[in-house]
Every structure is written in structure tokens, then in C-alpha cells.
Amino acid sequence: MLIDRTHKRWIVATLLLTAFAVGLYLVLYFRAPGGLSGGDRVGMLYGIAGSALMAFAGALSLLRRVPSWWWIGARQTWLRGHVWLGLMAGPLILCHSAGRLGGPLELVLMIVVGLTLLTGVFGLFLQQFLPRLIAARATSEAPYEQIPFLCARLRQEGDELLELVKADDRLGEGARQALSRFYDDTVRPFLASPFSRASPLARRLPAELLFADLERRPDVVGSGAARYKKKVDGKWDRAGAEDEGGRAAVVWLQTYCEERRQMGEQERLHHWLHGWLLVHVPLSLLLLVLGVVHVVSALYY
């Protein structure tokens, strides 16, 4: 969720309402003999308002279950409300407590409120720059859900290339064995999913050194072998006898590894982009449950 000019009205309205609510509370607090507490009328009103805002923020997850309810408003509107009205709930809840932590339940509740707001702000911060970082680092950005399929496709093309290398009688036996061993031991496992960060191909510089050493081998770059190219239908072919040796195969394998490395970086950033929800969502659910327990216990006792 990118914070752009469309959020300006939400930000201004939230800041003004929060400043007014907190200012009004402080005036009433210092005018009341002995101050205010969460059990008096003012404290109850602030508690109800803060709880209502939290309930509204939590209702965002329910929108996915009712996509046909167009009359409840656009999802982007709910997202903006989730962010800014959810943040506004924090000061209102703090006013409700009058700055006191209370008993064990209230202490836990305030900690959960703070953690929920912090994880939400952290996630919002990540969403401001990680999508741009993904686009900058992954020149061939792919849909995250399609990455396993794309990895399988890379391995399939690599396998087809190696079959062509093994059948190429213009390459020497040493070159064929070297390329086959390097592919089976190093390249093919690296093209798999999930991404292997322990592989020497996972980092650009070590990978370039490995491919450079392989490409410089006399038996690999020997003359008289075919240069490999791809047909329009995606199949491999030989473009005629040229002094390329196995170098063309090495270049293709290096290209595949570069694509896999970019997808691995995209996976890593994508996990950061959405991983915070694994903490924020359970905290939000816990907050709603503890809020209900707090209201029931306050009314009962």
C-alpha cells in the first residue's frame, strides 16, 4: 500500500481529529477533581470510540469473504481507513486508560495494542520502498506465485541444452564431461525451488568466477564445436560449425543462473514484504479477543 497524495485527506483528518480528542481529554482531565479514569463517563466514551476504530480496522480482513458487497465501498478506501483510523485508536485507548496500566489484563491489553500498532507501522514502512527495490533488482520480475513454475522451466531448458551438449560429437569428450558434471553438481540444483542461498551461484561474484574458470578451460572452448541457439518454438538447435566450442553452452547456463538469482532475490524481498503479516494478524485477532474480555469483565465487575 503506497502512501501517495490520495492519503492526504486521511492524514489531515486523522491528525486534526486526534489532536482535538486528546486536547479535549486533557482539558477535561485537569478540570475534573482528582482527574479522570477509565470507569467514568468520559473514559468510557473514549474507550468505546477506540474500540470501535479497532473493530473497523479489524473488519478489513472480512472484505475478502464478501467481494460482491459493492455497496460497502472500495477496498482501497477500507485500506486507508484501516491504516489511519487504526492509528488513531491508539491515542484514544491511551486516554481511556488515563495513562494507567491497571491490572494484569489491562497490562497485557496495552502491550498488545502497542505491538499491533508497531507491527502495522513497520509493515506500512516496508510497503513504501520494497516494491521499488524488487523492481530495481529484478530486471525480469515475475509473479511470485509463478516462480516455482519458472524454475521448473529453467531446469527443463537446461536439461535439453545438456542433452544437446552430450550428443555434440564436435565437442571433445573432456568438454562434454566437464559441462555435464558442472551442470549436474552445481547448476541444476541451483535452478530448483526453493532458492538455495548456500550455493556458490547464489552470489553474483562467486558465480561469475566459476563460469569464467569453466569457460577458460581449453577442452571447453576448443574449436570446431557448434554454437547453440534457440528456435522460435523454444527448442535447441545448432547454428553451424563456429569456433565457439562449449562457450555458448556456458553462456546459456550463466544466463539461467542469473535469472534464478534474480528470482531468489525477489522471493527474499517478497517474504519481507508480506512476512510481517504473520505477526500483525495474530496480534490483531488477540487484541480483539482481549478487548471483548476487557469490556465484559469491566461491565460484570
Tab-separated table of C-alpha atoms in Angstrom:
chain	number	residue	atom	x	y	z
A	1	MET	CA	0.000	0.000	0.000
A	2	LEU	CA	1.766	3.128	-1.257
A	3	ILE	CA	1.287	6.357	0.683
A	4	ASP	CA	0.617	8.936	-2.039
A	5	ARG	CA	-1.423	12.086	-2.486
A	6	THR	CA	-4.678	10.126	-2.189
A	7	HIS	CA	-3.901	9.707	1.523
A	8	LYS	CA	-3.561	13.429	2.147
A	9	ARG	CA	-7.144	13.962	3.298
A	10	TRP	CA	-6.998	10.901	5.516
A	11	ILE	CA	-3.759	12.068	7.135
A	12	VAL	CA	-5.008	15.610	7.721
A	13	ALA	CA	-8.384	14.465	9.056
A	14	THR	CA	-6.792	11.874	11.354
A	15	LEU	CA	-4.275	14.346	12.767
A	16	LEU	CA	-6.936	17.005	13.382
A	17	LEU	CA	-9.381	14.569	14.997
A	18	THR	CA	-6.662	13.011	17.152
A	19	ALA	CA	-5.371	16.419	18.264
A	20	PHE	CA	-8.908	17.563	19.084
A	21	ALA	CA	-9.748	14.356	21.000
A	22	VAL	CA	-6.535	14.361	23.027
A	23	GLY	CA	-6.739	18.111	23.677
A	24	LEU	CA	-10.350	17.807	24.847
A	25	TYR	CA	-9.433	14.931	27.122
A	26	LEU	CA	-6.580	16.867	28.696
A	27	VAL	CA	-8.868	19.831	29.360
A	28	LEU	CA	-11.475	17.620	30.984
A	29	TYR	CA	-8.824	15.701	32.894
A	30	PHE	CA	-7.314	18.753	34.559
A	31	ARG	CA	-10.707	20.293	35.255
A	32	ALA	CA	-12.072	17.190	36.983
A	33	PRO	CA	-11.293	16.845	40.701
A	34	GLY	CA	-8.798	14.016	41.021
A	35	GLY	CA	-8.549	13.609	37.266
A	36	LEU	CA	-10.342	11.055	35.096
A	37	SER	CA	-10.337	7.273	34.925
A	38	GLY	CA	-11.459	4.585	32.501
A	39	GLY	CA	-14.610	3.932	34.528
A	40	ASP	CA	-16.177	7.400	34.383
A	41	ARG	CA	-18.324	8.745	31.572
A	42	VAL	CA	-15.511	10.447	29.650
A	43	GLY	CA	-13.227	7.436	29.959
A	44	MET	CA	-15.999	5.122	28.788
A	45	LEU	CA	-16.699	7.286	25.734
A	46	TYR	CA	-13.053	7.271	24.758
A	47	GLY	CA	-12.865	3.517	25.305
A	48	ILE	CA	-15.922	2.955	23.113
A	49	ALA	CA	-14.524	5.203	20.382
A	50	GLY	CA	-11.119	3.488	20.435
A	51	SER	CA	-12.704	0.033	20.433
A	52	ALA	CA	-14.955	0.986	17.524
A	53	LEU	CA	-11.950	2.139	15.495
A	54	MET	CA	-10.098	-1.089	16.248
A	55	ALA	CA	-13.143	-3.123	15.232
A	56	PHE	CA	-13.348	-1.148	11.987
A	57	ALA	CA	-9.663	-1.782	11.289
A	58	GLY	CA	-10.108	-5.479	12.008
A	59	ALA	CA	-13.089	-5.688	9.644
A	60	LEU	CA	-10.741	-5.270	6.682
A	61	SER	CA	-9.958	-8.982	6.678
A	62	LEU	CA	-13.670	-9.762	6.280
A	63	LEU	CA	-13.931	-7.910	2.963
A	64	ARG	CA	-12.341	-10.821	1.105
A	65	ARG	CA	-15.275	-13.007	2.098
A	66	VAL	CA	-17.875	-10.641	0.666
A	67	PRO	CA	-16.474	-9.452	-2.696
A	68	SER	CA	-19.993	-8.986	-4.078
A	69	TRP	CA	-20.935	-6.399	-1.452
A	70	TRP	CA	-20.071	-3.421	-3.635
A	71	TRP	CA	-22.177	-1.072	-1.533
A	72	ILE	CA	-19.745	-1.207	1.436
A	73	GLY	CA	-17.184	0.794	-0.528
A	74	ALA	CA	-13.939	0.234	-2.379
A	75	ARG	CA	-11.206	-1.891	-0.831
A	76	GLN	CA	-8.701	0.976	-1.174
A	77	THR	CA	-10.952	3.163	0.965
A	78	TRP	CA	-11.073	0.475	3.622
A	79	LEU	CA	-7.294	0.097	3.450
A	80	ARG	CA	-6.783	3.805	4.068
A	81	GLY	CA	-9.276	3.718	6.913
A	82	HIS	CA	-7.575	0.630	8.322
A	83	VAL	CA	-4.244	2.469	8.451
A	84	TRP	CA	-5.189	5.910	9.668
A	85	LEU	CA	-8.220	5.183	11.843
A	86	GLY	CA	-6.371	2.194	13.303
A	87	LEU	CA	-3.520	4.503	14.297
A	88	MET	CA	-5.998	6.951	15.786
A	89	ALA	CA	-7.329	4.193	18.044
A	90	GLY	CA	-4.023	4.158	19.956
A	91	PRO	CA	-4.267	7.670	21.479
A	92	LEU	CA	-7.967	7.163	22.268
A	93	ILE	CA	-7.249	3.927	24.128
A	94	LEU	CA	-4.431	5.660	25.986
A	95	CYS	CA	-6.853	8.418	27.026
A	96	HIS	CA	-9.354	5.780	28.095
A	97	SER	CA	-6.766	4.282	30.438
A	98	ALA	CA	-5.820	7.749	31.736
A	99	GLY	CA	-2.181	6.705	31.431
A	100	ARG	CA	-2.615	3.891	33.959
A	101	LEU	CA	-1.846	0.261	33.161
A	102	GLY	CA	-4.357	-1.206	35.610
A	103	GLY	CA	-4.479	-4.922	36.394
A	104	PRO	CA	-2.816	-7.856	34.598
A	105	LEU	CA	-5.480	-7.995	31.870
A	106	GLU	CA	-5.213	-4.286	31.163
A	107	LEU	CA	-1.406	-4.505	31.146
A	108	VAL	CA	-1.440	-7.319	28.584
A	109	LEU	CA	-4.063	-5.475	26.558
A	110	MET	CA	-1.969	-2.300	26.402
A	111	ILE	CA	1.119	-4.285	25.373
A	112	VAL	CA	-0.846	-5.984	22.589
A	113	VAL	CA	-2.221	-2.619	21.446
A	114	GLY	CA	1.300	-1.203	21.242
A	115	LEU	CA	2.688	-4.249	19.403
A	116	THR	CA	-0.210	-4.260	16.952
A	117	LEU	CA	0.351	-0.605	16.093
A	118	LEU	CA	4.122	-1.063	15.836
A	119	THR	CA	3.889	-4.065	13.500
A	120	GLY	CA	1.330	-2.213	11.393
A	121	VAL	CA	3.589	0.822	11.055
A	122	PHE	CA	6.538	-1.454	10.269
A	123	GLY	CA	4.574	-3.204	7.525
A	124	LEU	CA	3.427	0.123	6.101
A	125	PHE	CA	7.056	1.293	6.067
A	126	LEU	CA	8.164	-1.832	4.178
A	127	GLN	CA	5.472	-1.333	1.567
A	128	GLN	CA	6.800	2.115	0.732
A	129	PHE	CA	10.177	1.021	-0.651
A	130	LEU	CA	10.319	-2.778	-1.069
A	131	PRO	CA	8.186	-2.890	-4.266
A	132	ARG	CA	10.548	-0.354	-5.881
A	133	LEU	CA	13.541	-2.338	-4.650
A	134	ILE	CA	12.119	-5.535	-6.146
A	135	ALA	CA	11.573	-3.797	-9.480
A	136	ALA	CA	15.099	-2.365	-9.416
A	137	ARG	CA	16.909	-5.591	-8.520
A	138	ALA	CA	14.820	-7.972	-10.601
A	139	THR	CA	15.080	-6.776	-14.193
A	140	SER	CA	12.851	-9.667	-15.256
A	141	GLU	CA	10.344	-9.506	-12.416
A	142	ALA	CA	7.971	-12.470	-12.307
A	143	PRO	CA	4.704	-13.041	-10.415
A	144	TYR	CA	5.647	-14.516	-7.058
A	145	GLU	CA	3.232	-17.428	-7.383
A	146	GLN	CA	4.738	-18.380	-10.761
A	147	ILE	CA	8.352	-18.621	-9.560
A	148	PRO	CA	8.289	-22.421	-8.892
A	149	PHE	CA	6.866	-22.992	-12.387
A	150	LEU	CA	9.504	-20.725	-13.931
A	151	CYS	CA	12.252	-22.569	-12.055
A	152	ALA	CA	10.976	-25.877	-13.407
A	153	ARG	CA	11.019	-24.367	-16.880
A	154	LEU	CA	14.632	-23.210	-16.459
A	155	ARG	CA	15.685	-26.703	-15.388
A	156	GLN	CA	13.865	-28.220	-18.337
A	157	GLU	CA	15.671	-25.934	-20.764
A	158	GLY	CA	18.973	-26.624	-19.019
A	159	ASP	CA	18.367	-30.368	-19.321
A	160	GLU	CA	17.600	-30.014	-23.029
A	161	LEU	CA	20.770	-27.990	-23.534
A	162	LEU	CA	22.897	-30.610	-21.778
A	163	GLU	CA	21.373	-33.373	-23.864
A	164	LEU	CA	22.434	-31.432	-26.935
A	165	VAL	CA	25.928	-30.958	-25.488
A	166	LYS	CA	26.285	-34.675	-24.771
A	167	ALA	CA	25.215	-35.531	-28.301
A	168	ASP	CA	27.536	-32.974	-29.932
A	169	ASP	CA	30.362	-35.005	-31.441
A	170	ARG	CA	32.164	-31.784	-32.374
A	171	LEU	CA	32.878	-31.233	-28.692
A	172	GLY	CA	35.662	-33.218	-27.139
A	173	GLU	CA	34.936	-35.870	-24.549
A	174	GLY	CA	36.622	-33.775	-21.872
A	175	ALA	CA	34.420	-30.769	-22.619
A	176	ARG	CA	31.254	-32.832	-22.539
A	177	GLN	CA	32.188	-34.427	-19.250
A	178	ALA	CA	33.210	-31.093	-17.686
A	179	LEU	CA	29.992	-29.365	-18.738
A	180	SER	CA	27.842	-32.305	-17.705
A	181	ARG	CA	29.488	-32.604	-14.289
A	182	PHE	CA	29.288	-28.863	-13.637
A	183	TYR	CA	25.629	-28.796	-14.636
A	184	ASP	CA	24.580	-31.832	-12.584
A	185	ASP	CA	26.550	-30.894	-9.460
A	186	THR	CA	26.175	-27.116	-9.372
A	187	VAL	CA	23.792	-25.562	-11.879
A	188	ARG	CA	20.822	-27.917	-11.863
A	189	PRO	CA	20.362	-27.954	-8.048
A	190	PHE	CA	20.621	-24.159	-8.048
A	191	LEU	CA	17.806	-23.797	-10.606
A	192	ALA	CA	15.424	-25.678	-8.303
A	193	SER	CA	12.855	-24.189	-5.952
A	194	PRO	CA	13.206	-23.173	-3.143
A	195	PHE	CA	16.192	-20.920	-3.653
A	196	SER	CA	19.465	-22.270	-2.246
A	197	ARG	CA	21.465	-19.482	-0.619
A	198	ALA	CA	24.242	-21.947	0.236
A	199	SER	CA	25.019	-22.464	-3.451
A	200	PRO	CA	28.125	-20.699	-4.812
A	201	LEU	CA	25.895	-19.482	-7.636
A	202	ALA	CA	23.663	-17.570	-5.192
A	203	ARG	CA	26.050	-14.605	-5.214
A	204	ARG	CA	26.992	-12.777	-8.367
A	205	LEU	CA	30.784	-12.529	-7.964
A	206	PRO	CA	31.463	-16.186	-6.996
A	207	ALA	CA	29.142	-17.294	-9.797
A	208	GLU	CA	30.965	-15.180	-12.372
A	209	LEU	CA	34.298	-16.605	-11.221
A	210	LEU	CA	33.014	-20.174	-11.522
A	211	PHE	CA	31.702	-19.625	-15.025
A	212	ALA	CA	34.854	-17.757	-16.052
A	213	ASP	CA	37.042	-20.657	-14.884
A	214	LEU	CA	34.847	-23.132	-16.743
A	215	GLU	CA	34.823	-21.041	-19.903
A	216	ARG	CA	38.625	-20.716	-19.937
A	217	ARG	CA	39.217	-24.450	-19.919
A	218	PRO	CA	40.899	-25.456	-23.206
A	219	ASP	CA	38.733	-28.534	-23.647
A	220	VAL	CA	35.550	-26.453	-23.240
A	221	VAL	CA	36.466	-23.620	-25.607
A	222	GLY	CA	38.146	-25.835	-28.167
A	223	SER	CA	37.437	-25.055	-31.823
A	224	GLY	CA	35.177	-26.888	-34.192
A	225	ALA	CA	32.065	-27.227	-31.967
A	226	ALA	CA	28.608	-25.920	-32.706
A	227	ARG	CA	27.186	-22.711	-31.387
A	228	TYR	CA	23.820	-23.279	-29.759
A	229	LYS	CA	20.816	-21.131	-30.380
A	230	LYS	CA	17.086	-21.494	-29.754
A	231	LYS	CA	14.444	-21.921	-32.386
A	232	VAL	CA	11.257	-19.897	-32.403
A	233	ASP	CA	9.367	-22.781	-30.806
A	234	GLY	CA	11.797	-22.834	-27.876
A	235	LYS	CA	13.778	-25.906	-28.918
A	236	TRP	CA	17.538	-26.043	-29.073
A	237	ASP	CA	19.422	-26.135	-32.356
A	238	ARG	CA	22.987	-25.801	-33.592
A	239	ALA	CA	23.758	-22.748	-35.664
A	240	GLY	CA	26.558	-24.321	-37.619
A	241	ALA	CA	30.200	-25.001	-37.006
A	242	GLU	CA	31.865	-21.985	-35.449
A	243	ASP	CA	34.853	-21.555	-33.199
A	244	GLU	CA	32.649	-21.384	-30.103
A	245	GLY	CA	33.246	-24.765	-28.553
A	246	GLY	CA	31.325	-25.199	-25.289
A	247	ARG	CA	31.444	-21.472	-24.589
A	248	ALA	CA	27.920	-20.949	-25.943
A	249	ALA	CA	26.559	-23.583	-23.572
A	250	VAL	CA	28.366	-21.926	-20.675
A	251	VAL	CA	26.846	-18.545	-21.589
A	252	TRP	CA	23.365	-20.035	-21.674
A	253	LEU	CA	23.832	-21.731	-18.292
A	254	GLN	CA	25.139	-18.489	-16.832
A	255	THR	CA	22.060	-16.684	-18.164
A	256	TYR	CA	19.775	-19.223	-16.500
A	257	CYS	CA	21.604	-18.882	-13.200
A	258	GLU	CA	21.333	-15.096	-13.366
A	259	GLU	CA	17.569	-15.378	-13.903
A	260	ARG	CA	17.287	-17.776	-10.955
A	261	ARG	CA	19.376	-15.462	-8.781
A	262	GLN	CA	17.064	-12.547	-9.566
A	263	MET	CA	14.006	-14.643	-8.743
A	264	GLY	CA	15.665	-15.676	-5.476
A	265	GLU	CA	16.214	-12.030	-4.561
A	266	GLN	CA	12.618	-11.311	-5.462
A	267	GLU	CA	11.477	-14.168	-3.210
A	268	ARG	CA	13.535	-12.831	-0.303
A	269	LEU	CA	12.160	-9.310	-0.605
A	270	HIS	CA	8.660	-10.653	-1.109
A	271	HIS	CA	8.924	-12.573	2.170
A	272	TRP	CA	9.874	-9.337	3.937
A	273	LEU	CA	7.049	-7.512	2.184
A	274	HIS	CA	4.390	-9.894	3.471
A	275	GLY	CA	6.072	-11.747	6.335
A	276	TRP	CA	5.197	-9.061	8.886
A	277	LEU	CA	1.536	-10.072	8.492
A	278	LEU	CA	2.375	-13.359	10.231
A	279	VAL	CA	2.874	-11.269	13.377
A	280	HIS	CA	0.440	-8.404	12.779
A	281	VAL	CA	-2.649	-10.501	12.006
A	282	PRO	CA	-2.453	-12.799	15.084
A	283	LEU	CA	-1.800	-9.749	17.260
A	284	SER	CA	-4.868	-8.043	15.785
A	285	LEU	CA	-7.028	-11.080	16.495
A	286	LEU	CA	-5.636	-11.307	20.033
A	287	LEU	CA	-6.338	-7.608	20.519
A	288	LEU	CA	-9.984	-8.011	19.519
A	289	VAL	CA	-10.410	-11.012	21.829
A	290	LEU	CA	-8.759	-9.276	24.788
A	291	GLY	CA	-10.807	-6.162	24.091
A	292	VAL	CA	-14.047	-8.147	24.357
A	293	VAL	CA	-12.831	-9.820	27.553
A	294	HIS	CA	-11.905	-6.420	29.000
A	295	VAL	CA	-15.340	-4.955	28.209
A	296	VAL	CA	-17.198	-7.947	29.666
A	297	SER	CA	-15.094	-8.002	32.832
A	298	ALA	CA	-15.454	-4.224	33.282
A	299	LEU	CA	-19.249	-4.419	32.959
A	300	TYR	CA	-19.503	-7.502	35.164
A	301	TYR	CA	-17.335	-6.197	37.977
